[in-house]
């Protein structure tokens, strides 16, 4: 537990989340001052679901501190308002913003290698979460943070759940009391039937790979939810981004297999990504056309 007197929240604001803002701050621990990020919430000023997600995130972060690819927790300030979650500051911000900065640059081998390593960091965090049966449910580039050395760390555990809480499969609560959901990153079994388990995060990992390959596009951007959720159930998948290799697209496509058990485990994803490094495979080229069935370019719908 930390106290308000240990924190100097001088800003700047570095993001805004569902609960409130995320700001830069310095944390005083004995004689040492550390740059941190703080997420704040004023319980009376936000919806109940939002405060619940804030508390859920705090609880999850305590459980998940043993892994280098999960954002480090320094502590909480719970006395008085606002309440703060104090976490490691990620100098390069979130992955989606970083991908946007690459849009006007030449993708060099060094950048490709960095992106593969980022994907491996995320798969490694998923592997760890799987051992604890924790499902993130909101894995997306906006929730992946990059440190000074471009190490990727999963942040934002507001929607995460422990699948032990309700057995092997868990059902989403009804719409009542539910905050906004990241529908475009969700597998069909979660979208249409509310079922989630660790392989739901593998689906979202495929969407993260797709975001990387498209340099931060939004999945199914032009389609309303009722259209793409039906399309997913019918077997349609996100299109192959321009300049994405077949090898990278096949990897993401496997994450989107309808049969949950057939999706690769996080360990398999790690092995496959390792091949991208050792065999000098690429994410970005103009290889064409793909040989996969059921692939519909959303722009043609
Ligand atoms: P969140 O509330 O976790 O969704 O955070 C909203 C945004 O704030 C993220 O997309 C990041 O751009 C930024 N952010 C969150 N946490 C950090 C952090 N620890 N270091 C740097 N930026 C952060």
PDB file of C-alpha atoms and ligand atoms in Angstrom:
ATOM      1  CA  UNK A   1       0.000   0.000   0.000  1.00  0.00           C
ATOM      2  CA  UNK A   2       1.350   3.413  -0.947  1.00  0.00           C
ATOM      3  CA  UNK A   3       0.313   6.817   0.323  1.00  0.00           C
ATOM      4  CA  UNK A   4      -0.554  10.024  -1.537  1.00  0.00           C
ATOM      5  CA  UNK A   5       2.519  11.657   0.038  1.00  0.00           C
ATOM      6  CA  UNK A   6       4.832   9.243  -1.798  1.00  0.00           C
ATOM      7  CA  UNK A   7       3.406  10.216  -5.183  1.00  0.00           C
ATOM      8  CA  UNK A   8       3.999  13.367  -7.119  1.00  0.00           C
ATOM      9  CA  UNK A   9       1.487  13.308  -9.938  1.00  0.00           C
ATOM     10  CA  UNK A  10       2.804  16.152 -12.027  1.00  0.00           C
ATOM     11  CA  UNK A  11       1.706  14.707 -15.374  1.00  0.00           C
ATOM     12  CA  UNK A  12       1.690  14.886 -18.280  1.00  0.00           C
ATOM     13  CA  UNK A  13      -1.434  12.868 -19.061  1.00  0.00           C
ATOM     14  CA  UNK A  14      -0.280   9.949 -21.221  1.00  0.00           C
ATOM     15  CA  UNK A  15      -3.542   8.249 -21.931  1.00  0.00           C
ATOM     16  CA  UNK A  16      -7.119   7.901 -21.001  1.00  0.00           C
ATOM     17  CA  UNK A  17      -8.619   4.605 -20.140  1.00  0.00           C
ATOM     18  CA  UNK A  18     -12.053   3.409 -19.274  1.00  0.00           C
ATOM     19  CA  UNK A  19     -11.700   4.391 -15.623  1.00  0.00           C
ATOM     20  CA  UNK A  20     -10.089   7.741 -15.961  1.00  0.00           C
ATOM     21  CA  UNK A  21      -6.727   9.069 -16.945  1.00  0.00           C
ATOM     22  CA  UNK A  22      -3.238   7.662 -17.025  1.00  0.00           C
ATOM     23  CA  UNK A  23      -0.556  10.120 -15.954  1.00  0.00           C
ATOM     24  CA  UNK A  24       3.170  10.289 -15.486  1.00  0.00           C
ATOM     25  CA  UNK A  25       4.234  10.612 -11.881  1.00  0.00           C
ATOM     26  CA  UNK A  26       7.195  10.126  -9.641  1.00  0.00           C
ATOM     27  CA  UNK A  27       7.131   7.705  -6.775  1.00  0.00           C
ATOM     28  CA  UNK A  28       9.325   8.203  -3.746  1.00  0.00           C
ATOM     29  CA  UNK A  29      10.562   4.986  -2.167  1.00  0.00           C
ATOM     30  CA  UNK A  30      12.873   5.876   0.717  1.00  0.00           C
ATOM     31  CA  UNK A  31      15.441   8.189  -0.867  1.00  0.00           C
ATOM     32  CA  UNK A  32      14.864   7.006  -4.440  1.00  0.00           C
ATOM     33  CA  UNK A  33      12.506   8.645  -6.888  1.00  0.00           C
ATOM     34  CA  UNK A  34      11.164   6.451  -9.715  1.00  0.00           C
ATOM     35  CA  UNK A  35       9.282   7.552 -12.818  1.00  0.00           C
ATOM     36  CA  UNK A  36       5.967   5.690 -12.890  1.00  0.00           C
ATOM     37  CA  UNK A  37       2.579   5.763 -14.575  1.00  0.00           C
ATOM     38  CA  UNK A  38      -0.552   6.089 -12.468  1.00  0.00           C
ATOM     39  CA  UNK A  39      -4.078   5.104 -13.340  1.00  0.00           C
ATOM     40  CA  UNK A  40      -6.651   6.947 -11.329  1.00  0.00           C
ATOM     41  CA  UNK A  41     -10.280   6.585 -10.538  1.00  0.00           C
ATOM     42  CA  UNK A  42     -12.682   8.571  -8.394  1.00  0.00           C
ATOM     43  CA  UNK A  43     -15.288   5.943  -7.456  1.00  0.00           C
ATOM     44  CA  UNK A  44     -18.183   8.421  -7.109  1.00  0.00           C
ATOM     45  CA  UNK A  45     -17.472   9.898 -10.548  1.00  0.00           C
ATOM     46  CA  UNK A  46     -17.587   6.744 -12.652  1.00  0.00           C
ATOM     47  CA  UNK A  47     -19.968   3.926 -13.447  1.00  0.00           C
ATOM     48  CA  UNK A  48     -20.046   0.923 -11.082  1.00  0.00           C
ATOM     49  CA  UNK A  49     -18.772  -1.336 -13.910  1.00  0.00           C
ATOM     50  CA  UNK A  50     -15.827   0.976 -14.409  1.00  0.00           C
ATOM     51  CA  UNK A  51     -14.837   0.958 -10.710  1.00  0.00           C
ATOM     52  CA  UNK A  52     -15.258  -2.815 -10.705  1.00  0.00           C
ATOM     53  CA  UNK A  53     -12.859  -3.101 -13.676  1.00  0.00           C
ATOM     54  CA  UNK A  54     -10.377  -0.853 -11.837  1.00  0.00           C
ATOM     55  CA  UNK A  55     -10.460  -3.152  -8.777  1.00  0.00           C
ATOM     56  CA  UNK A  56     -10.303  -6.215 -11.012  1.00  0.00           C
ATOM     57  CA  UNK A  57      -7.195  -4.873 -12.723  1.00  0.00           C
ATOM     58  CA  UNK A  58      -5.536  -4.212  -9.363  1.00  0.00           C
ATOM     59  CA  UNK A  59      -6.319  -7.748  -8.192  1.00  0.00           C
ATOM     60  CA  UNK A  60      -5.035  -9.368 -11.416  1.00  0.00           C
ATOM     61  CA  UNK A  61      -1.812  -7.382 -11.415  1.00  0.00           C
ATOM     62  CA  UNK A  62      -1.018  -8.640  -7.911  1.00  0.00           C
ATOM     63  CA  UNK A  63      -1.400 -12.238  -9.143  1.00  0.00           C
ATOM     64  CA  UNK A  64       0.630 -11.748 -12.313  1.00  0.00           C
ATOM     65  CA  UNK A  65       3.777 -10.034 -11.073  1.00  0.00           C
ATOM     66  CA  UNK A  66       6.160 -12.903 -11.790  1.00  0.00           C
ATOM     67  CA  UNK A  67       6.475 -12.265 -15.508  1.00  0.00           C
ATOM     68  CA  UNK A  68       8.621  -9.743 -17.332  1.00  0.00           C
ATOM     69  CA  UNK A  69       6.077  -9.240 -20.105  1.00  0.00           C
ATOM     70  CA  UNK A  70       3.347  -8.063 -17.773  1.00  0.00           C
ATOM     71  CA  UNK A  71       3.453  -4.483 -16.602  1.00  0.00           C
ATOM     72  CA  UNK A  72       5.163  -4.144 -13.228  1.00  0.00           C
ATOM     73  CA  UNK A  73       2.999  -3.070 -10.321  1.00  0.00           C
ATOM     74  CA  UNK A  74       4.484  -0.756  -7.669  1.00  0.00           C
ATOM     75  CA  UNK A  75       1.375  -0.588  -5.500  1.00  0.00           C
ATOM     76  CA  UNK A  76      -1.902   1.183  -4.883  1.00  0.00           C
ATOM     77  CA  UNK A  77      -3.119   4.300  -3.205  1.00  0.00           C
ATOM     78  CA  UNK A  78      -6.522   3.396  -1.825  1.00  0.00           C
ATOM     79  CA  UNK A  79      -6.978   5.914   1.006  1.00  0.00           C
ATOM     80  CA  UNK A  80      -8.747   9.073  -0.130  1.00  0.00           C
ATOM     81  CA  UNK A  81      -9.619  10.044  -3.693  1.00  0.00           C
ATOM     82  CA  UNK A  82      -8.513   9.676  -6.391  1.00  0.00           C
ATOM     83  CA  UNK A  83      -7.464   6.068  -5.976  1.00  0.00           C
ATOM     84  CA  UNK A  84      -4.368   5.092  -7.910  1.00  0.00           C
ATOM     85  CA  UNK A  85      -2.824   1.993  -9.434  1.00  0.00           C
ATOM     86  CA  UNK A  86       0.902   2.725  -9.661  1.00  0.00           C
ATOM     87  CA  UNK A  87       2.685   0.884 -12.473  1.00  0.00           C
ATOM     88  CA  UNK A  88       5.918   0.902 -14.408  1.00  0.00           C
ATOM     89  CA  UNK A  89       6.183   3.699 -16.951  1.00  0.00           C
ATOM     90  CA  UNK A  90       6.437   2.409 -20.527  1.00  0.00           C
ATOM     91  CA  UNK A  91       8.461   5.017 -22.383  1.00  0.00           C
ATOM     92  CA  UNK A  92       7.303   4.141 -25.912  1.00  0.00           C
ATOM     93  CA  UNK A  93       3.604   4.033 -24.982  1.00  0.00           C
ATOM     94  CA  UNK A  94       1.242   1.528 -26.523  1.00  0.00           C
ATOM     95  CA  UNK A  95       1.935  -0.703 -29.509  1.00  0.00           C
ATOM     96  CA  UNK A  96      -0.902   0.668 -31.640  1.00  0.00           C
ATOM     97  CA  UNK A  97       0.554   4.195 -31.497  1.00  0.00           C
ATOM     98  CA  UNK A  98       4.029   2.821 -32.206  1.00  0.00           C
ATOM     99  CA  UNK A  99       2.704   0.977 -35.293  1.00  0.00           C
ATOM    100  CA  UNK A 100       1.164   4.226 -36.548  1.00  0.00           C
ATOM    101  CA  UNK A 101       4.566   5.926 -36.301  1.00  0.00           C
ATOM    102  CA  UNK A 102       5.945   3.263 -38.656  1.00  0.00           C
ATOM    103  CA  UNK A 103       3.457   4.030 -41.423  1.00  0.00           C
ATOM    104  CA  UNK A 104       5.647   6.627 -43.038  1.00  0.00           C
ATOM    105  CA  UNK A 105       8.937   4.814 -42.551  1.00  0.00           C
ATOM    106  CA  UNK A 106      10.709   2.106 -44.474  1.00  0.00           C
ATOM    107  CA  UNK A 107      10.304  -1.202 -42.662  1.00  0.00           C
ATOM    108  CA  UNK A 108      13.862  -2.341 -42.163  1.00  0.00           C
ATOM    109  CA  UNK A 109      14.998  -5.792 -41.056  1.00  0.00           C
ATOM    110  CA  UNK A 110      15.742  -4.296 -37.630  1.00  0.00           C
ATOM    111  CA  UNK A 111      12.166  -3.044 -37.277  1.00  0.00           C
ATOM    112  CA  UNK A 112      10.757  -6.382 -38.479  1.00  0.00           C
ATOM    113  CA  UNK A 113      12.886  -8.202 -35.940  1.00  0.00           C
ATOM    114  CA  UNK A 114      11.685  -5.834 -33.222  1.00  0.00           C
ATOM    115  CA  UNK A 115       8.054  -6.503 -34.167  1.00  0.00           C
ATOM    116  CA  UNK A 116       8.567 -10.290 -34.113  1.00  0.00           C
ATOM    117  CA  UNK A 117      10.195  -9.996 -30.688  1.00  0.00           C
ATOM    118  CA  UNK A 118       7.277  -7.883 -29.474  1.00  0.00           C
ATOM    119  CA  UNK A 119       4.869 -10.613 -30.651  1.00  0.00           C
ATOM    120  CA  UNK A 120       7.027 -13.192 -28.847  1.00  0.00           C
ATOM    121  CA  UNK A 121       6.889 -11.144 -25.639  1.00  0.00           C
ATOM    122  CA  UNK A 122       3.095 -11.158 -25.839  1.00  0.00           C
ATOM    123  CA  UNK A 123       2.940 -14.920 -26.545  1.00  0.00           C
ATOM    124  CA  UNK A 124       5.244 -15.489 -23.594  1.00  0.00           C
ATOM    125  CA  UNK A 125       2.937 -13.505 -21.282  1.00  0.00           C
ATOM    126  CA  UNK A 126      -0.027 -15.552 -22.586  1.00  0.00           C
ATOM    127  CA  UNK A 127       1.853 -18.781 -21.872  1.00  0.00           C
ATOM    128  CA  UNK A 128       2.318 -17.648 -18.273  1.00  0.00           C
ATOM    129  CA  UNK A 129      -1.293 -16.511 -17.898  1.00  0.00           C
ATOM    130  CA  UNK A 130      -2.473 -19.858 -19.241  1.00  0.00           C
ATOM    131  CA  UNK A 131      -0.681 -21.657 -16.378  1.00  0.00           C
ATOM    132  CA  UNK A 132      -2.701 -19.521 -13.961  1.00  0.00           C
ATOM    133  CA  UNK A 133      -5.897 -19.988 -16.015  1.00  0.00           C
ATOM    134  CA  UNK A 134      -6.268 -16.241 -16.352  1.00  0.00           C
ATOM    135  CA  UNK A 135      -7.939 -14.959 -19.497  1.00  0.00           C
ATOM    136  CA  UNK A 136      -7.198 -11.358 -20.456  1.00  0.00           C
ATOM    137  CA  UNK A 137     -10.241 -10.849 -22.758  1.00  0.00           C
ATOM    138  CA  UNK A 138      -8.948  -7.480 -23.988  1.00  0.00           C
ATOM    139  CA  UNK A 139      -5.714  -8.362 -25.738  1.00  0.00           C
ATOM    140  CA  UNK A 140      -5.164  -5.699 -28.405  1.00  0.00           C
ATOM    141  CA  UNK A 141      -2.256  -3.499 -29.499  1.00  0.00           C
ATOM    142  CA  UNK A 142      -3.659  -0.555 -27.525  1.00  0.00           C
ATOM    143  CA  UNK A 143      -3.145  -2.613 -24.346  1.00  0.00           C
ATOM    144  CA  UNK A 144       0.414  -3.681 -25.106  1.00  0.00           C
ATOM    145  CA  UNK A 145       2.967  -1.255 -23.706  1.00  0.00           C
ATOM    146  CA  UNK A 146       6.544  -0.755 -24.871  1.00  0.00           C
ATOM    147  CA  UNK A 147       9.412   0.010 -22.536  1.00  0.00           C
ATOM    148  CA  UNK A 148      12.490   2.037 -23.398  1.00  0.00           C
ATOM    149  CA  UNK A 149      14.116  -1.134 -24.859  1.00  0.00           C
ATOM    150  CA  UNK A 150      10.946  -2.052 -26.812  1.00  0.00           C
ATOM    151  CA  UNK A 151      10.130  -4.925 -24.476  1.00  0.00           C
ATOM    152  CA  UNK A 152       6.385  -5.521 -24.760  1.00  0.00           C
ATOM    153  CA  UNK A 153       4.357  -5.750 -21.587  1.00  0.00           C
ATOM    154  CA  UNK A 154       0.673  -6.508 -21.335  1.00  0.00           C
ATOM    155  CA  UNK A 155      -1.208  -3.831 -19.453  1.00  0.00           C
ATOM    156  CA  UNK A 156      -4.874  -3.091 -18.793  1.00  0.00           C
ATOM    157  CA  UNK A 157      -6.252  -6.121 -16.996  1.00  0.00           C
ATOM    158  CA  UNK A 158      -9.630  -4.497 -16.352  1.00  0.00           C
ATOM    159  CA  UNK A 159     -11.602  -7.170 -18.191  1.00  0.00           C
ATOM    160  CA  UNK A 160      -9.464 -10.161 -17.267  1.00  0.00           C
ATOM    161  CA  UNK A 161     -11.034 -13.109 -15.505  1.00  0.00           C
ATOM    162  CA  UNK A 162      -9.869 -16.204 -13.713  1.00  0.00           C
ATOM    163  CA  UNK A 163     -11.506 -19.142 -15.447  1.00  0.00           C
ATOM    164  CA  UNK A 164     -11.327 -21.114 -12.196  1.00  0.00           C
ATOM    165  CA  UNK A 165     -13.967 -18.757 -10.852  1.00  0.00           C
ATOM    166  CA  UNK A 166     -16.682 -20.512 -12.781  1.00  0.00           C
ATOM    167  CA  UNK A 167     -15.110 -23.678 -14.073  1.00  0.00           C
ATOM    168  CA  UNK A 168     -13.576 -24.629 -17.418  1.00  0.00           C
ATOM    169  CA  UNK A 169     -15.719 -22.255 -19.456  1.00  0.00           C
ATOM    170  CA  UNK A 170     -17.084 -18.994 -18.275  1.00  0.00           C
ATOM    171  CA  UNK A 171     -20.013 -16.996 -19.479  1.00  0.00           C
ATOM    172  CA  UNK A 172     -20.026 -13.274 -19.921  1.00  0.00           C
ATOM    173  CA  UNK A 173     -22.533 -11.516 -17.766  1.00  0.00           C
ATOM    174  CA  UNK A 174     -25.508 -10.060 -19.538  1.00  0.00           C
ATOM    175  CA  UNK A 175     -25.424  -6.589 -20.984  1.00  0.00           C
ATOM    176  CA  UNK A 176     -26.635  -5.101 -17.712  1.00  0.00           C
ATOM    177  CA  UNK A 177     -23.775  -3.580 -15.731  1.00  0.00           C
ATOM    178  CA  UNK A 178     -21.279  -4.528 -18.431  1.00  0.00           C
ATOM    179  CA  UNK A 179     -18.856  -1.878 -19.650  1.00  0.00           C
ATOM    180  CA  UNK A 180     -17.912  -1.534 -23.324  1.00  0.00           C
ATOM    181  CA  UNK A 181     -16.430  -4.737 -24.758  1.00  0.00           C
ATOM    182  CA  UNK A 182     -13.608  -5.095 -27.309  1.00  0.00           C
ATOM    183  CA  UNK A 183     -15.882  -6.904 -29.768  1.00  0.00           C
ATOM    184  CA  UNK A 184     -13.576  -6.653 -32.811  1.00  0.00           C
ATOM    185  CA  UNK A 185     -10.887  -8.656 -31.004  1.00  0.00           C
ATOM    186  CA  UNK A 186     -13.234 -11.337 -29.689  1.00  0.00           C
ATOM    187  CA  UNK A 187     -13.665 -14.898 -30.989  1.00  0.00           C
ATOM    188  CA  UNK A 188     -17.098 -15.991 -32.210  1.00  0.00           C
ATOM    189  CA  UNK A 189     -17.738 -18.242 -29.202  1.00  0.00           C
ATOM    190  CA  UNK A 190     -17.303 -15.223 -26.926  1.00  0.00           C
ATOM    191  CA  UNK A 191     -19.193 -12.807 -29.175  1.00  0.00           C
ATOM    192  CA  UNK A 192     -22.122 -15.054 -29.864  1.00  0.00           C
ATOM    193  CA  UNK A 193     -22.304 -17.330 -26.845  1.00  0.00           C
ATOM    194  CA  UNK A 194     -20.312 -15.578 -24.100  1.00  0.00           C
ATOM    195  CA  UNK A 195     -17.892 -18.489 -23.693  1.00  0.00           C
ATOM    196  CA  UNK A 196     -14.284 -17.666 -22.857  1.00  0.00           C
ATOM    197  CA  UNK A 197     -11.250 -19.703 -21.914  1.00  0.00           C
ATOM    198  CA  UNK A 198      -7.465 -19.232 -22.445  1.00  0.00           C
ATOM    199  CA  UNK A 199      -7.692 -19.966 -26.183  1.00  0.00           C
ATOM    200  CA  UNK A 200      -9.962 -16.907 -26.523  1.00  0.00           C
ATOM    201  CA  UNK A 201      -6.823 -14.854 -25.917  1.00  0.00           C
ATOM    202  CA  UNK A 202      -5.075 -16.842 -28.680  1.00  0.00           C
ATOM    203  CA  UNK A 203      -7.762 -15.605 -31.083  1.00  0.00           C
ATOM    204  CA  UNK A 204      -7.080 -12.032 -29.961  1.00  0.00           C
ATOM    205  CA  UNK A 205      -3.353 -12.695 -30.358  1.00  0.00           C
ATOM    206  CA  UNK A 206      -4.088 -13.439 -34.034  1.00  0.00           C
ATOM    207  CA  UNK A 207      -5.830 -10.065 -34.263  1.00  0.00           C
ATOM    208  CA  UNK A 208      -2.786  -8.427 -32.618  1.00  0.00           C
ATOM    209  CA  UNK A 209      -0.593 -10.038 -35.305  1.00  0.00           C
ATOM    210  CA  UNK A 210      -3.004  -8.660 -37.903  1.00  0.00           C
ATOM    211  CA  UNK A 211      -2.746  -5.181 -36.348  1.00  0.00           C
ATOM    212  CA  UNK A 212       1.050  -5.476 -36.505  1.00  0.00           C
ATOM    213  CA  UNK A 213       0.994  -6.585 -40.144  1.00  0.00           C
ATOM    214  CA  UNK A 214      -1.388  -3.755 -41.065  1.00  0.00           C
ATOM    215  CA  UNK A 215       0.581  -1.186 -39.013  1.00  0.00           C
ATOM    216  CA  UNK A 216      -2.255  -0.488 -36.629  1.00  0.00           C
ATOM    217  CA  UNK A 217      -5.462  -0.723 -38.649  1.00  0.00           C
ATOM    218  CA  UNK A 218      -8.702  -1.386 -36.783  1.00  0.00           C
ATOM    219  CA  UNK A 219     -10.136  -4.843 -37.464  1.00  0.00           C
ATOM    220  CA  UNK A 220     -13.424  -4.892 -39.400  1.00  0.00           C
ATOM    221  CA  UNK A 221     -13.387  -1.125 -39.162  1.00  0.00           C
ATOM    222  CA  UNK A 222     -16.138  -0.527 -41.670  1.00  0.00           C
ATOM    223  CA  UNK A 223     -18.489  -3.280 -40.543  1.00  0.00           C
ATOM    224  CA  UNK A 224     -21.135  -3.074 -37.826  1.00  0.00           C
ATOM    225  CA  UNK A 225     -20.859  -5.686 -35.063  1.00  0.00           C
ATOM    226  CA  UNK A 226     -23.934  -7.648 -36.082  1.00  0.00           C
ATOM    227  CA  UNK A 227     -22.454  -8.121 -39.564  1.00  0.00           C
ATOM    228  CA  UNK A 228     -18.958  -9.266 -38.670  1.00  0.00           C
ATOM    229  CA  UNK A 229     -20.035 -11.480 -35.744  1.00  0.00           C
ATOM    230  CA  UNK A 230     -22.288 -13.395 -38.164  1.00  0.00           C
ATOM    231  CA  UNK A 231     -19.486 -13.479 -40.745  1.00  0.00           C
ATOM    232  CA  UNK A 232     -17.066 -14.932 -38.199  1.00  0.00           C
ATOM    233  CA  UNK A 233     -19.546 -17.646 -37.312  1.00  0.00           C
ATOM    234  CA  UNK A 234     -19.859 -18.443 -41.025  1.00  0.00           C
ATOM    235  CA  UNK A 235     -16.081 -18.848 -41.344  1.00  0.00           C
ATOM    236  CA  UNK A 236     -15.048 -15.503 -42.799  1.00  0.00           C
ATOM    237  CA  UNK A 237     -11.862 -14.033 -41.372  1.00  0.00           C
ATOM    238  CA  UNK A 238      -9.962 -10.736 -41.487  1.00  0.00           C
ATOM    239  CA  UNK A 239      -8.345 -10.209 -44.883  1.00  0.00           C
ATOM    240  CA  UNK A 240      -4.628 -10.526 -45.460  1.00  0.00           C
ATOM    241  CA  UNK A 241      -3.146  -7.049 -45.002  1.00  0.00           C
ATOM    242  CA  UNK A 242      -1.248  -5.591 -47.946  1.00  0.00           C
ATOM    243  CA  UNK A 243       2.440  -6.414 -47.687  1.00  0.00           C
ATOM    244  CA  UNK A 244       1.830  -9.293 -45.259  1.00  0.00           C
ATOM    245  CA  UNK A 245       3.539 -12.599 -46.090  1.00  0.00           C
ATOM    246  CA  UNK A 246       1.621 -15.854 -46.369  1.00  0.00           C
ATOM    247  CA  UNK A 247       3.704 -17.232 -43.508  1.00  0.00           C
ATOM    248  CA  UNK A 248       2.591 -14.448 -41.140  1.00  0.00           C
ATOM    249  CA  UNK A 249      -1.014 -14.628 -42.334  1.00  0.00           C
ATOM    250  CA  UNK A 250      -1.154 -18.401 -41.835  1.00  0.00           C
ATOM    251  CA  UNK A 251       0.075 -17.929 -38.273  1.00  0.00           C
ATOM    252  CA  UNK A 252      -2.690 -15.455 -37.461  1.00  0.00           C
ATOM    253  CA  UNK A 253      -5.250 -17.527 -39.373  1.00  0.00           C
ATOM    254  CA  UNK A 254      -4.528 -20.565 -37.182  1.00  0.00           C
ATOM    255  CA  UNK A 255      -5.405 -18.438 -34.144  1.00  0.00           C
ATOM    256  CA  UNK A 256      -8.822 -17.880 -35.738  1.00  0.00           C
ATOM    257  CA  UNK A 257      -9.789 -21.526 -36.143  1.00  0.00           C
ATOM    258  CA  UNK A 258     -13.388 -22.023 -35.144  1.00  0.00           C
ATOM    259  CA  UNK A 259     -12.645 -25.190 -33.182  1.00  0.00           C
ATOM    260  CA  UNK A 260     -11.137 -23.798 -29.981  1.00  0.00           C
ATOM    261  CA  UNK A 261      -8.880 -26.790 -29.308  1.00  0.00           C
ATOM    262  CA  UNK A 262      -7.340 -26.584 -32.798  1.00  0.00           C
ATOM    263  CA  UNK A 263      -5.944 -23.106 -32.164  1.00  0.00           C
ATOM    264  CA  UNK A 264      -2.230 -23.123 -31.322  1.00  0.00           C
ATOM    265  CA  UNK A 265      -1.203 -22.886 -27.685  1.00  0.00           C
ATOM    266  CA  UNK A 266       0.891 -19.862 -26.635  1.00  0.00           C
ATOM    267  CA  UNK A 267       3.936 -22.202 -26.508  1.00  0.00           C
ATOM    268  CA  UNK A 268       3.360 -23.249 -30.134  1.00  0.00           C
ATOM    269  CA  UNK A 269       3.002 -19.593 -31.116  1.00  0.00           C
ATOM    270  CA  UNK A 270       6.329 -18.879 -29.465  1.00  0.00           C
ATOM    271  CA  UNK A 271       8.001 -21.729 -31.375  1.00  0.00           C
ATOM    272  CA  UNK A 272       6.538 -20.537 -34.667  1.00  0.00           C
ATOM    273  CA  UNK A 273       7.601 -16.954 -34.050  1.00  0.00           C
ATOM    274  CA  UNK A 274      11.084 -18.165 -33.200  1.00  0.00           C
ATOM    275  CA  UNK A 275      11.233 -19.517 -36.757  1.00  0.00           C
ATOM    276  CA  UNK A 276      10.616 -15.986 -38.010  1.00  0.00           C
ATOM    277  CA  UNK A 277      13.853 -14.996 -36.328  1.00  0.00           C
ATOM    278  CA  UNK A 278      16.014 -18.022 -37.014  1.00  0.00           C
ATOM    279  CA  UNK A 279      14.833 -18.741 -40.574  1.00  0.00           C
ATOM    280  CA  UNK A 280      14.796 -15.096 -41.409  1.00  0.00           C
ATOM    281  CA  UNK A 281      11.112 -15.263 -42.334  1.00  0.00           C
ATOM    282  CA  UNK A 282       9.338 -11.997 -42.862  1.00  0.00           C
ATOM    283  CA  UNK A 283       6.064 -10.455 -41.788  1.00  0.00           C
ATOM    284  CA  UNK A 284       6.059  -7.856 -44.544  1.00  0.00           C
ATOM    285  CA  UNK A 285       6.443  -8.587 -48.256  1.00  0.00           C
ATOM    286  CA  UNK A 286       4.239  -8.497 -51.284  1.00  0.00           C
ATOM    287  CA  UNK A 287       3.806 -12.247 -51.634  1.00  0.00           C
ATOM    288  CA  UNK A 288       0.532 -12.922 -53.382  1.00  0.00           C
ATOM    289  CA  UNK A 289      -2.031 -14.433 -53.666  1.00  0.00           C
ATOM    290  CA  UNK A 290      -2.933 -16.445 -50.587  1.00  0.00           C
ATOM    291  CA  UNK A 291      -4.280 -19.956 -50.905  1.00  0.00           C
ATOM    292  CA  UNK A 292      -6.655 -19.912 -47.984  1.00  0.00           C
ATOM    293  CA  UNK A 293     -10.357 -20.490 -48.393  1.00  0.00           C
ATOM    294  CA  UNK A 294     -13.094 -18.580 -46.627  1.00  0.00           C
ATOM    295  CA  UNK A 295     -11.155 -15.363 -46.802  1.00  0.00           C
ATOM    296  CA  UNK A 296     -13.265 -12.369 -47.654  1.00  0.00           C
ATOM    297  CA  UNK A 297     -11.917  -8.886 -47.917  1.00  0.00           C
ATOM    298  CA  UNK A 298     -14.277  -6.832 -45.754  1.00  0.00           C
ATOM    299  CA  UNK A 299     -14.170  -4.026 -48.281  1.00  0.00           C
ATOM    300  CA  UNK A 300     -16.011  -6.344 -50.726  1.00  0.00           C
ATOM    301  CA  UNK A 301     -18.898  -7.053 -48.367  1.00  0.00           C
TER     302      UNK A 301
HETATM  303  P1  LIG B   1      -5.403   1.890 -20.257  1.00  0.00           P
HETATM  304  O1  LIG B   1      -6.214   2.567 -19.212  1.00  0.00           O
HETATM  305  O2  LIG B   1      -4.535   0.823 -19.671  1.00  0.00           O
HETATM  306  O3  LIG B   1      -6.234   1.418 -21.402  1.00  0.00           O
HETATM  307  O4  LIG B   1      -4.388   2.988 -20.840  1.00  0.00           O
HETATM  308  C1  LIG B   1      -4.763   3.966 -21.785  1.00  0.00           C
HETATM  309  C2  LIG B   1      -3.531   4.445 -22.537  1.00  0.00           C
HETATM  310  O5  LIG B   1      -2.612   5.064 -21.606  1.00  0.00           O
HETATM  311  C3  LIG B   1      -2.718   3.314 -23.185  1.00  0.00           C
HETATM  312  O6  LIG B   1      -3.217   3.002 -24.465  1.00  0.00           O
HETATM  313  C4  LIG B   1      -1.326   3.929 -23.250  1.00  0.00           C
HETATM  314  O7  LIG B   1      -1.181   4.767 -24.375  1.00  0.00           O
HETATM  315  C5  LIG B   1      -1.269   4.774 -21.983  1.00  0.00           C
HETATM  316  N1  LIG B   1      -0.634   4.022 -20.882  1.00  0.00           N
HETATM  317  C6  LIG B   1      -1.249   3.179 -20.019  1.00  0.00           C
HETATM  318  N2  LIG B   1      -0.380   2.674 -19.135  1.00  0.00           N
HETATM  319  C7  LIG B   1       0.821   3.181 -19.447  1.00  0.00           C
HETATM  320  C8  LIG B   1       2.141   3.019 -18.907  1.00  0.00           C
HETATM  321  N3  LIG B   1       2.360   2.212 -17.870  1.00  0.00           N
HETATM  322  N4  LIG B   1       3.170   3.691 -19.483  1.00  0.00           N
HETATM  323  C9  LIG B   1       2.939   4.508 -20.552  1.00  0.00           C
HETATM  324  N5  LIG B   1       1.731   4.703 -21.112  1.00  0.00           N
HETATM  325  C10 LIG B   1       0.666   4.054 -20.572  1.00  0.00           C
END
